[in-house]
Coordinates of C-alpha atoms in Angstrom, one line a residue:
M1 CA 11.6 -26.3 0.0
L2 CA 11.0 -23.1 1.9
P3 CA 12.9 -19.9 0.9
E4 CA 15.9 -19.0 3.0
P5 CA 14.7 -17.0 6.0
R6 CA 16.2 -13.5 6.2
R7 CA 17.0 -11.3 9.1
G8 CA 16.8 -7.5 9.2
K9 CA 19.8 -5.3 9.1
A10 CA 20.0 -1.7 10.2
D11 CA 22.2 1.3 11.1
P12 CA 19.6 3.6 12.7
R13 CA 20.3 7.3 12.6
R14 CA 18.5 10.1 14.3
A15 CA 15.0 9.8 15.9
L16 CA 12.1 11.6 14.3
K17 CA 11.4 15.0 15.8
Y18 CA 7.7 15.0 15.9
R19 CA 6.9 15.7 19.6
W20 CA 5.2 18.9 18.5
V21 CA 2.6 17.0 16.6
L22 CA 0.7 16.1 19.8
L23 CA -0.1 19.8 20.3
L24 CA -1.0 20.1 16.6
W25 CA -3.6 17.4 16.8
G26 CA -5.1 19.2 19.8
L27 CA -5.3 22.5 17.9
L28 CA -6.9 20.8 15.0
G29 CA -9.6 19.4 17.2
W30 CA -8.8 15.8 16.7
N31 CA -9.4 14.5 20.2
T32 CA -7.8 11.1 20.1
T33 CA -6.5 10.2 23.6
F34 CA -2.8 10.8 23.2
C35 CA -0.1 10.5 25.7
S36 CA 3.5 11.3 26.0
A37 CA 6.1 8.6 25.6
E38 CA 7.0 8.8 29.2
E39 CA 3.4 8.0 30.2
A40 CA 2.8 5.2 27.8
V41 CA 5.4 2.7 29.0
S42 CA 3.2 -0.4 29.1
A43 CA 0.0 -1.9 27.8
Q44 CA -1.6 -5.2 27.4
V45 CA -1.6 -4.9 23.6
V46 CA 1.0 -2.9 21.9
V47 CA 0.5 -2.1 18.2
Y48 CA 3.5 -0.8 16.2
G49 CA 2.5 1.0 13.0
G50 CA -0.5 3.3 12.5
S51 CA -1.5 1.9 9.1
S52 CA -5.2 1.2 8.5
A53 CA -4.5 -2.3 9.9
G54 CA -2.8 -0.9 13.0
V55 CA -5.7 1.5 13.8
I56 CA -8.3 -1.2 13.3
A57 CA -6.3 -3.7 15.4
A58 CA -6.0 -1.2 18.2
V59 CA -9.7 -0.3 18.1
Q60 CA -10.8 -4.0 18.2
A61 CA -8.5 -4.9 21.1
A62 CA -9.7 -1.8 23.0
R63 CA -13.3 -2.6 22.4
M64 CA -12.7 -6.0 24.0
G65 CA -11.6 -4.2 27.2
R66 CA -7.8 -4.4 26.8
R67 CA -5.4 -1.6 27.5
V68 CA -4.0 -0.7 24.1
L69 CA -1.1 1.4 23.0
L70 CA -0.6 2.4 19.3
I71 CA 2.8 3.6 18.3
E72 CA 3.1 5.4 15.0
P73 CA 6.7 6.2 13.8
G74 CA 5.5 9.2 11.7
R75 CA 2.9 11.9 12.1
H76 CA -0.2 10.5 10.4
L77 CA -2.6 7.6 10.9
G78 CA -4.1 5.4 8.3
G79 CA -1.2 4.6 6.0
L80 CA -2.2 4.4 2.4
S81 CA -5.9 4.8 3.2
S82 CA -5.2 8.4 4.3
G83 CA -2.2 8.7 2.1
G84 CA -3.8 9.0 -1.3
L85 CA -5.4 5.6 -1.9
G86 CA -9.0 6.7 -1.6
A87 CA -10.3 4.6 -4.6
T88 CA -10.8 1.4 -2.7
D89 CA -9.6 -1.8 -4.3
F90 CA -12.4 -4.0 -3.1
G91 CA -12.8 -7.0 -5.4
R92 CA -16.2 -8.3 -4.1
R93 CA -17.6 -5.5 -2.0
E94 CA -19.9 -7.7 0.0
S95 CA -16.9 -9.7 1.3
I96 CA -15.9 -6.7 3.4
G97 CA -17.4 -6.6 6.9
G98 CA -16.6 -5.8 10.5
L99 CA -14.7 -2.7 11.4
A100 CA -13.5 -2.2 7.8
R101 CA -17.1 -1.9 6.7
E102 CA -17.8 0.4 9.6
F103 CA -15.0 2.7 8.3
Y104 CA -16.7 2.8 4.9
R105 CA -20.0 3.5 6.5
R106 CA -18.5 6.5 8.3
V107 CA -17.2 7.7 4.9
K108 CA -20.7 7.5 3.6
R109 CA -22.1 9.4 6.6
H110 CA -19.5 12.1 6.1
Y111 CA -20.5 12.7 2.5
D112 CA -24.2 12.6 3.3
E113 CA -23.6 16.0 4.9
P114 CA -24.0 18.9 2.5
S115 CA -21.1 20.7 4.2
A116 CA -18.7 17.9 2.9
W117 CA -19.1 19.1 -0.7
V118 CA -16.8 22.1 -1.0
H119 CA -15.7 22.0 -4.6
E120 CA -18.6 20.4 -6.3
K121 CA -22.3 19.7 -5.6
R122 CA -23.2 16.4 -4.1
E123 CA -25.8 15.7 -6.8
S124 CA -23.3 16.2 -9.5
Y125 CA -20.8 13.5 -8.2
R126 CA -20.8 10.4 -10.2
S127 CA -18.4 7.5 -9.5
Q128 CA -18.4 3.7 -9.5
G129 CA -17.4 4.0 -5.9
H130 CA -20.6 5.9 -4.9
D131 CA -24.2 4.8 -4.7
P132 CA -26.4 7.4 -3.0
Q133 CA -28.7 4.5 -1.8
D134 CA -25.9 2.4 -0.4
E135 CA -24.9 2.2 3.3
V136 CA -21.2 2.6 2.5
M137 CA -19.0 4.7 0.3
W138 CA -15.8 3.4 -1.2
Y139 CA -14.2 6.5 -2.6
F140 CA -13.1 9.4 -0.3
E141 CA -10.6 12.2 0.2
P142 CA -7.4 11.5 2.2
H143 CA -8.1 14.0 5.0
V144 CA -11.6 12.5 5.5
A145 CA -10.1 9.1 6.0
E146 CA -7.5 10.3 8.6
K147 CA -10.2 12.1 10.6
I148 CA -12.3 8.9 10.7
F149 CA -9.3 6.9 12.0
H150 CA -8.7 9.5 14.7
D151 CA -12.4 9.3 15.7
L152 CA -12.3 5.5 15.9
L153 CA -9.2 5.6 18.2
R154 CA -10.6 8.4 20.4
E155 CA -14.0 6.7 20.9
A156 CA -12.2 3.4 21.8
G157 CA -9.9 5.1 24.3
V158 CA -6.7 4.0 22.6
R159 CA -3.5 5.7 23.6
V160 CA -1.4 6.9 20.7
V161 CA 2.3 7.9 20.5
F162 CA 3.7 9.6 17.5
G163 CA 7.3 10.0 16.3
E164 CA 8.8 6.9 17.9
R165 CA 10.7 4.6 15.6
L166 CA 11.8 1.1 16.4
D167 CA 15.5 0.6 17.0
L168 CA 16.2 -1.7 14.0
K169 CA 19.1 -3.4 15.7
R170 CA 17.8 -3.9 19.2
G171 CA 14.1 -3.2 18.8
A172 CA 12.7 -6.5 20.2
R173 CA 13.7 -7.4 23.8
R174 CA 12.9 -11.1 24.2
S175 CA 12.7 -13.6 26.9
G176 CA 12.8 -17.0 25.3
S177 CA 10.2 -17.0 22.5
Q178 CA 8.3 -14.0 23.8
I179 CA 8.8 -10.3 23.2
Q180 CA 9.0 -8.5 26.6
S181 CA 9.3 -5.0 25.3
I182 CA 10.3 -2.9 22.2
L183 CA 13.0 -0.3 22.2
M184 CA 12.8 2.9 20.2
E185 CA 15.7 5.0 18.7
S186 CA 15.0 7.6 21.4
G187 CA 15.8 5.0 24.0
R188 CA 12.2 4.7 25.2
E189 CA 11.0 1.3 25.9
Y190 CA 7.4 0.0 25.7
R191 CA 6.3 -3.2 27.4
G192 CA 3.4 -5.3 26.5
D193 CA 1.8 -8.8 26.8
V194 CA 1.0 -9.1 23.1
F195 CA 2.4 -7.2 20.2
I196 CA 1.1 -6.5 16.7
D197 CA 3.3 -5.5 13.8
A198 CA 1.1 -3.4 11.5
T199 CA 3.9 -1.7 9.5
Y200 CA 4.2 -2.1 5.7
E201 CA 7.8 -3.1 6.2
G202 CA 7.5 -5.7 8.9
D203 CA 10.2 -4.1 11.1
L204 CA 9.1 -5.5 14.4
M205 CA 8.6 -9.0 13.0
A206 CA 12.2 -8.8 11.6
C207 CA 13.6 -7.5 14.9
A208 CA 11.9 -10.3 16.8
G209 CA 13.8 -12.9 14.7
V210 CA 10.8 -14.2 12.8
S211 CA 11.5 -15.8 9.4
Y212 CA 10.5 -13.9 6.3
H213 CA 11.0 -13.7 2.6
I214 CA 11.7 -10.8 0.3
G215 CA 11.0 -11.0 -3.5
R216 CA 9.6 -13.7 -5.6
E217 CA 9.7 -17.4 -4.8
A218 CA 10.3 -19.9 -7.6
N219 CA 7.1 -21.5 -8.8
A220 CA 8.4 -24.8 -7.5
V221 CA 8.5 -23.7 -3.9
Y222 CA 4.7 -23.8 -3.4
G223 CA 3.6 -25.5 -6.6
E224 CA 2.4 -22.2 -8.2
T225 CA 2.2 -21.0 -11.8
L226 CA 2.5 -17.2 -11.5
N227 CA 5.5 -16.8 -9.2
G228 CA 9.1 -16.0 -10.0
L229 CA 10.4 -14.3 -13.2
Q230 CA 7.4 -13.5 -15.5
S231 CA 8.5 -12.0 -18.8
K232 CA 5.8 -13.7 -21.0
R233 CA 2.7 -12.7 -19.0
V234 CA 3.0 -8.9 -18.9
V235 CA 0.4 -8.2 -21.5
H236 CA -2.5 -7.2 -19.4
G237 CA -3.9 -3.9 -18.0
G238 CA -1.7 -1.6 -20.0
H239 CA 1.5 -2.3 -18.0
Q240 CA 3.4 -3.5 -21.1
F241 CA 4.7 -1.5 -24.1
S242 CA 2.2 -1.9 -26.9
R243 CA 4.7 -0.4 -29.4
P244 CA 8.4 -0.9 -30.0
V245 CA 10.6 1.7 -28.3
D246 CA 14.4 1.8 -28.7
P247 CA 16.1 1.6 -25.2
Y248 CA 19.6 2.9 -26.3
V249 CA 21.0 6.4 -25.7
L250 CA 21.7 6.6 -29.4
P251 CA 18.9 4.7 -31.1
G252 CA 20.0 1.5 -32.6
D253 CA 23.5 1.6 -31.0
P254 CA 23.9 -0.8 -28.0
R255 CA 27.4 0.6 -27.5
S256 CA 25.9 4.0 -26.5
G257 CA 24.4 2.6 -23.3
L258 CA 20.9 2.2 -22.0
L259 CA 18.4 4.9 -21.2
F260 CA 17.5 5.7 -17.6
G261 CA 15.5 2.9 -15.9
V262 CA 16.4 0.2 -18.4
T263 CA 18.5 -2.8 -17.5
P264 CA 19.9 -5.6 -19.7
A265 CA 18.0 -8.8 -20.2
P266 CA 16.7 -10.4 -16.9
V267 CA 18.8 -13.2 -15.4
G268 CA 17.1 -16.5 -14.8
Q269 CA 14.5 -18.8 -16.3
E270 CA 10.7 -18.2 -16.4
G271 CA 9.3 -19.0 -13.0
S272 CA 12.6 -18.8 -11.2
G273 CA 12.9 -16.9 -7.9
D274 CA 14.7 -13.7 -7.2
A275 CA 14.9 -11.0 -4.6
Q276 CA 13.3 -8.3 -6.7
L277 CA 10.2 -6.3 -5.8
Q278 CA 7.2 -4.9 -7.6
A279 CA 7.5 -1.2 -8.1
Y280 CA 6.4 1.5 -5.7
C281 CA 4.9 4.9 -6.3
F282 CA 2.9 7.7 -4.5
R283 CA -0.9 7.7 -5.0
L284 CA -1.4 11.4 -5.9
C285 CA -4.4 13.5 -5.0
L286 CA -4.8 15.9 -7.9
T287 CA -7.5 18.4 -8.8
D288 CA -8.5 20.7 -11.7
V289 CA -10.3 23.2 -9.4
P290 CA -8.4 26.5 -9.8
S291 CA -9.1 27.7 -6.3
N292 CA -7.8 24.5 -4.8
R293 CA -4.9 23.8 -7.2
V294 CA -1.2 24.0 -6.4
P295 CA 1.1 23.9 -9.4
F296 CA 3.3 20.9 -9.9
P297 CA 6.7 21.7 -8.4
K298 CA 9.9 21.3 -10.3
P299 CA 12.0 18.8 -8.2
E300 CA 15.5 19.6 -7.1
G301 CA 17.9 17.8 -9.5
Y302 CA 15.4 17.6 -12.3
D303 CA 16.9 15.8 -15.3
P304 CA 14.8 15.6 -18.5
A305 CA 17.1 12.7 -19.7
R306 CA 15.3 10.4 -17.1
Y307 CA 12.1 10.6 -19.2
E308 CA 13.6 10.1 -22.7
L309 CA 12.1 6.6 -22.9
L310 CA 8.7 8.0 -22.1
L311 CA 9.1 10.7 -24.8
R312 CA 10.0 8.1 -27.4
Y313 CA 7.0 6.1 -26.4
L314 CA 4.7 9.1 -26.8
L315 CA 6.2 10.0 -30.2
S316 CA 5.8 6.4 -31.4
E317 CA 2.0 6.6 -31.1
G318 CA 0.2 5.8 -34.3
T319 CA 3.2 4.7 -36.3
G320 CA 1.6 1.4 -37.2
R321 CA 4.6 -0.7 -36.4
Q322 CA 4.0 -4.1 -35.0
F323 CA 5.5 -5.3 -31.8
P324 CA 7.6 -8.4 -32.6
D325 CA 8.4 -9.6 -29.1
H326 CA 4.9 -10.6 -27.9
P327 CA 2.5 -12.9 -29.7
N328 CA -0.4 -11.1 -27.9
P329 CA 0.5 -7.4 -27.5
N330 CA -2.0 -5.4 -25.6
P331 CA -3.4 -2.8 -27.9
V332 CA -5.9 -1.4 -25.4
E333 CA -4.3 1.6 -23.7
N334 CA -5.5 5.0 -22.7
P335 CA -4.7 7.4 -25.5
G336 CA -2.2 10.2 -25.1
L337 CA 0.0 9.6 -22.1
G338 CA -0.3 5.8 -22.0
Y339 CA -1.7 6.2 -18.5
D340 CA -4.6 8.1 -17.0
P341 CA -3.7 9.8 -13.7
F342 CA -6.2 12.5 -14.1
T343 CA -9.6 10.8 -13.9
V344 CA -11.8 12.5 -11.4
I345 CA -13.2 9.7 -9.2
M346 CA -13.0 11.2 -5.8
P347 CA -15.4 13.7 -4.2
N348 CA -14.7 17.4 -4.6
R349 CA -13.1 16.9 -8.0
K350 CA -10.0 15.1 -6.9
T351 CA -8.1 12.1 -8.2
D352 CA -6.5 9.0 -6.8
S353 CA -3.8 8.8 -9.4
N354 CA -2.1 5.4 -9.6
S355 CA 0.6 4.2 -12.0
K356 CA -1.0 3.0 -15.3
G357 CA 0.7 2.2 -18.5
A358 CA 4.1 1.1 -19.6
I359 CA 5.9 4.1 -18.2
S360 CA 4.2 6.0 -15.4
F361 CA 4.3 6.9 -11.8
N362 CA 6.0 3.6 -10.8
F363 CA 9.7 4.2 -10.2
V364 CA 10.7 0.8 -11.6
G365 CA 13.7 -0.7 -9.8
G366 CA 13.9 2.2 -7.3
N367 CA 13.0 0.1 -4.3
S368 CA 15.8 -2.5 -4.5
G369 CA 16.9 -3.1 -0.9
Y370 CA 14.1 -1.1 0.7
P371 CA 12.6 -3.8 3.1
D372 CA 15.9 -4.6 4.8
G373 CA 17.3 -1.1 4.5
D374 CA 17.9 1.2 7.5
Y375 CA 15.9 4.4 7.9
A376 CA 18.5 6.5 6.1
A377 CA 18.5 4.2 3.1
R378 CA 14.7 4.1 2.9
E379 CA 14.5 7.9 3.2
R380 CA 16.8 8.2 0.2
M381 CA 14.6 5.8 -1.8
I382 CA 11.5 7.7 -0.8
E383 CA 13.1 10.9 -1.9
E384 CA 14.0 9.4 -5.2
H385 CA 10.5 8.1 -5.8
E386 CA 9.2 11.6 -5.1
R387 CA 11.8 13.1 -7.4
W388 CA 10.8 10.7 -10.2
Q389 CA 7.1 11.4 -10.0
K390 CA 7.5 15.2 -9.6
G391 CA 10.0 15.2 -12.5
L392 CA 7.6 13.2 -14.7
L393 CA 4.8 15.6 -14.2
W394 CA 7.1 18.6 -14.7
F395 CA 8.4 17.0 -17.9
L396 CA 5.0 16.3 -19.4
Q397 CA 3.7 19.7 -18.5
N398 CA 6.7 21.8 -19.5
E399 CA 9.1 19.9 -21.9
P400 CA 8.9 21.6 -25.3
R401 CA 9.6 18.3 -27.1
V402 CA 6.5 16.7 -25.6
P403 CA 3.7 17.3 -28.2
S404 CA 1.2 19.9 -27.3
R405 CA -1.7 17.4 -27.4
F406 CA -0.1 15.8 -24.3
R407 CA 1.2 19.0 -22.7
E408 CA -1.8 21.3 -22.8
P409 CA -4.4 19.2 -21.0
L410 CA -2.0 18.9 -18.0
R411 CA -1.9 22.6 -17.5
H412 CA -5.4 22.4 -15.9
W413 CA -4.1 20.1 -13.1
G414 CA -2.2 20.4 -9.9
L415 CA -1.8 19.1 -6.4
A416 CA -4.8 19.5 -4.1
K417 CA -4.2 22.5 -1.8
D418 CA -6.4 21.1 1.0
E419 CA -4.6 17.8 1.3
F420 CA -1.2 17.0 2.9
A421 CA -0.7 20.6 3.9
D422 CA 2.2 19.7 6.2
H423 CA 4.0 17.8 3.4
G424 CA 3.9 20.2 0.5
H425 CA 0.6 18.8 -0.6
W426 CA 2.4 15.6 -1.5
P427 CA 1.3 12.3 0.1
H428 CA 3.0 11.4 3.3
Q429 CA 3.0 7.7 2.6
L430 CA 4.9 5.9 -0.2
Y431 CA 2.9 3.0 -1.7
V432 CA 4.9 0.1 -0.4
R433 CA 3.1 -2.6 -2.4
E434 CA 5.2 -5.4 -1.0
A435 CA 8.2 -5.6 1.4
R436 CA 8.9 -8.4 3.8
R437 CA 6.4 -11.3 4.0
M438 CA 6.4 -13.6 7.0
I439 CA 7.0 -17.3 6.7
G440 CA 4.5 -18.3 9.4
E441 CA 2.5 -21.3 10.6
V442 CA 0.7 -21.4 7.2
V443 CA 1.8 -19.7 4.0
M444 CA -1.1 -18.5 1.8
T445 CA -0.4 -19.4 -1.9
E446 CA -1.9 -19.3 -5.3
A447 CA -4.0 -22.4 -4.4
D448 CA -5.9 -20.5 -1.8
C449 CA -6.7 -17.6 -4.1
T450 CA -7.9 -19.9 -6.9
G451 CA -9.9 -22.0 -4.5
T452 CA -8.1 -25.3 -5.0
R453 CA -7.2 -25.3 -1.3
R454 CA -9.6 -24.2 1.4
L455 CA -8.3 -23.6 4.9
E456 CA -10.7 -24.0 7.8
D457 CA -9.5 -21.3 10.1
S458 CA -10.5 -18.2 8.1
V459 CA -10.2 -14.8 9.8
G460 CA -11.3 -12.7 6.8
L461 CA -11.9 -12.8 3.1
G462 CA -9.7 -11.7 0.2
S463 CA -11.3 -11.2 -3.2
Y464 CA -9.1 -8.9 -5.3
G465 CA -7.4 -10.4 -8.3
I466 CA -3.8 -11.5 -8.1
D467 CA -2.0 -8.2 -8.9
S468 CA 1.7 -7.4 -9.2
H469 CA 3.1 -4.3 -10.8
T470 CA 6.2 -4.2 -13.0
V471 CA 9.4 -5.5 -11.4
Q472 CA 12.0 -4.5 -14.0
R473 CA 12.4 -2.8 -17.4
Y474 CA 14.8 -4.5 -19.7
V475 CA 16.0 -5.0 -23.3
S476 CA 14.3 -7.8 -25.2
E477 CA 16.0 -10.1 -27.6
G478 CA 14.7 -7.9 -30.4
G479 CA 16.3 -4.9 -29.0
W480 CA 13.2 -3.1 -27.6
A481 CA 12.3 -2.0 -24.1
L482 CA 10.0 -4.4 -22.2
N483 CA 8.5 -4.6 -18.7
E484 CA 8.7 -7.7 -16.6
G485 CA 6.9 -8.9 -13.5
G486 CA 3.4 -7.5 -13.9
L487 CA 0.7 -10.1 -13.1
G488 CA -3.1 -10.2 -13.4
G489 CA -4.6 -13.5 -12.2
G490 CA -8.3 -14.1 -11.7
V491 CA -9.8 -14.9 -8.3
P492 CA -13.0 -16.9 -9.0
Q493 CA -14.6 -16.0 -5.7
P494 CA -13.7 -14.7 -2.2
Y495 CA -11.4 -17.0 -0.3
G496 CA -10.6 -17.3 3.4
I497 CA -7.3 -16.1 4.9
S498 CA -6.0 -18.4 7.6
Y499 CA -5.4 -17.3 11.1
R500 CA -2.2 -19.2 11.0
A501 CA -1.0 -16.8 8.3
L502 CA -1.0 -14.0 10.9
I503 CA 1.2 -15.8 13.5
P504 CA 4.8 -16.8 13.5
K505 CA 6.0 -20.3 14.0
R506 CA 5.7 -20.9 17.8
E507 CA 9.4 -21.6 18.3
Q508 CA 10.2 -18.2 16.8
C509 CA 7.7 -16.0 18.7
E510 CA 4.6 -16.6 20.9
N511 CA 3.2 -13.2 21.4
L512 CA 3.3 -11.4 18.0
L513 CA 0.7 -11.1 15.3
V514 CA 1.4 -9.7 11.8
P515 CA -1.7 -8.6 9.8
V516 CA 0.1 -6.6 7.0
C517 CA 3.3 -8.4 6.2
C518 CA 1.5 -11.7 6.7
S519 CA 2.5 -15.2 5.7
A520 CA 1.9 -15.4 1.9
S521 CA 3.8 -16.1 -1.3
H522 CA 4.4 -13.3 -3.7
V523 CA 1.5 -14.5 -5.8
A524 CA -1.1 -14.7 -2.9
Y525 CA 0.1 -11.4 -1.5
G526 CA -0.7 -9.8 -4.8
S527 CA -4.4 -10.4 -3.9
I528 CA -4.2 -10.0 -0.1
R529 CA -2.3 -6.6 -0.2
M530 CA -5.4 -4.4 -0.4
E531 CA -6.3 -1.8 2.2
P532 CA -9.7 -3.2 3.2
V533 CA -8.1 -6.6 3.6
Y534 CA -5.5 -5.1 5.8
M535 CA -8.3 -3.6 8.0
I536 CA -10.0 -7.0 8.0
L537 CA -6.8 -8.8 9.1
G538 CA -6.1 -5.9 11.6
Q539 CA -9.4 -6.5 13.3
S540 CA -8.8 -10.2 13.5
A541 CA -5.3 -9.7 14.9
G542 CA -6.7 -7.3 17.5
A543 CA -9.3 -9.8 18.6
A544 CA -6.8 -12.6 18.8
A545 CA -4.4 -10.4 20.8
A546 CA -7.2 -9.6 23.3
L547 CA -8.1 -13.3 23.7
A548 CA -4.4 -14.2 24.2
V549 CA -4.1 -11.5 26.9
E550 CA -7.2 -12.9 28.6
S551 CA -5.9 -16.5 28.6
G552 CA -2.3 -15.7 29.3
G553 CA -1.3 -18.1 26.5
A554 CA 0.5 -17.9 23.2
V555 CA -1.1 -16.5 20.1
Q556 CA -0.7 -20.0 18.7
E557 CA -3.0 -21.3 21.5
V558 CA -5.9 -18.9 20.8
D559 CA -9.2 -20.9 20.6
Y560 CA -10.1 -20.5 17.0
A561 CA -13.8 -21.3 17.6
R562 CA -14.0 -18.5 20.2
L563 CA -12.1 -16.1 17.9
R564 CA -14.4 -17.0 15.0
D565 CA -17.6 -16.5 16.9
G566 CA -16.5 -13.2 18.3
L567 CA -15.5 -11.9 14.8
V568 CA -18.8 -13.0 13.3
K569 CA -20.7 -11.3 16.1
G570 CA -18.7 -8.2 15.2
G571 CA -19.7 -8.3 11.6
Q572 CA -16.6 -9.9 10.1
R573 CA -17.2 -12.1 7.1
L574 CA -15.2 -15.3 7.1
V575 CA -16.7 -17.8 4.6
W576 CA -18.0 -17.7 1.1
P577 CA -20.8 -17.9 0.1
L578 CA -21.9 -15.5 2.9
P579 CA -24.5 -16.6 5.4
S580 CA -27.9 -15.1 4.7
S581 CA -27.6 -12.9 7.8
A582 CA -24.5 -11.2 6.3
R583 CA -26.1 -10.8 2.9
Q584 CA -29.2 -9.0 4.1
G585 CA -29.2 -5.4 2.9
Q586 CA -25.8 -5.6 1.2
P587 CA -25.0 -4.7 -2.4

């Protein structure tokens, strides 16, 4: 039985005031072919969302001779790939081809230039993401990624509009099962033959009336084993407490209430479905180079009580107490903070700092209602995520109760001065790990990731493990704090992602493709949701849109054989094992 389809809800407020950004890009020398909203009223292919998938989709369709318009609601292109996530989650590197691989080749060419190395010498850089002899480079600075995305769009002749947000109530103007145009909060309207929703939230998809799901399905829905409530499996990767920590305001006294971020025991049976989401965070770009370092700011409304559970966890280190709630507690954890946000893995002595450990950058529970929320609600949640992470850094660096062995090393770190200059050196993109997921022609499931099902219409390969971060923090039966929802499932080999997972059911919409919020269960999406895969699916969506424009038919009628042949010719990798032609010269 399929999950109940959901529809978006919204109460849109003010439009973004970013018209000045067009002049800014020109002054910066980024020569993407931009146009004003008044000029860009129609195109053959309209891409909504300037994520990495949106940029690549637009470039692919333009290279196939289509008139393409890319609309980005904010000020920046590239989404997470230019928003702090520079340590690529690639699974099997050789599964990445096409325009995604071209992006990483351009990264390598950039760092082949001596002028790219400002804060360290090229020969001193060592990282698992860099092989000087390789044709590609997987780790990069945010501003480098954004420049490459601009270059790709400029070279392809794609028209770009910034600062136009979809009207969440009336955004998709339809005639029958086709979108005729999309309406912005500003009142501007953009017409197209085929539309691509490349947002992390799936806003255009929802406005178009396409079915989607939010949260975790029950295991029974798709015959899975890792879906739904998962309190017994969170023992991997350092995302679980390895030592008992009291969750009550007054230790040992349940009547005193729970510490910030802790909820009562989860409701439901193991494997049962719910509407909860894996946690979000910002991927921080930090540095220890004094000349390029900005001190961590103290956030407005800072409250040290929010971090009491973390303090207790730090102080419990080395007590020797055993954890009674898990038969297989995970003893392997980075010493000190319980997470390691300060490992230099990026060029020029910078980090891509993710959330690691039982209590870290993830603002657990802070994204409830985000996918279906209006812009004002989302902005409040984004601000709360920022306040949580800034407060955590301030707490660890300045709180006297934090032992000096934790505090002192952090004094050498700060935000990178030469990143995100227009946003206080803080990333412009929240890491929306999962929001809406379409219920399309085919739903990708655990069976596809593990290889027990093999679909014959692949438009790209996924290869990363099944990965979900913490969903909730609760009180165990023994009275300790525990995390729930984190998953780590193996993917034995790269697997094909079905074209039908990018398209809605035909009766719902005939001219929309969805490469980011694609049709997948929570489990399968945990593997698919990686930036290089978004680029792969973006290219395939762009190619399919171009073919649909040419034929004048629905996206459901695109000739798969022709789509496949064109993608392969463009370097896309669709099957595993790879053909010998794709393996030549690859790592």
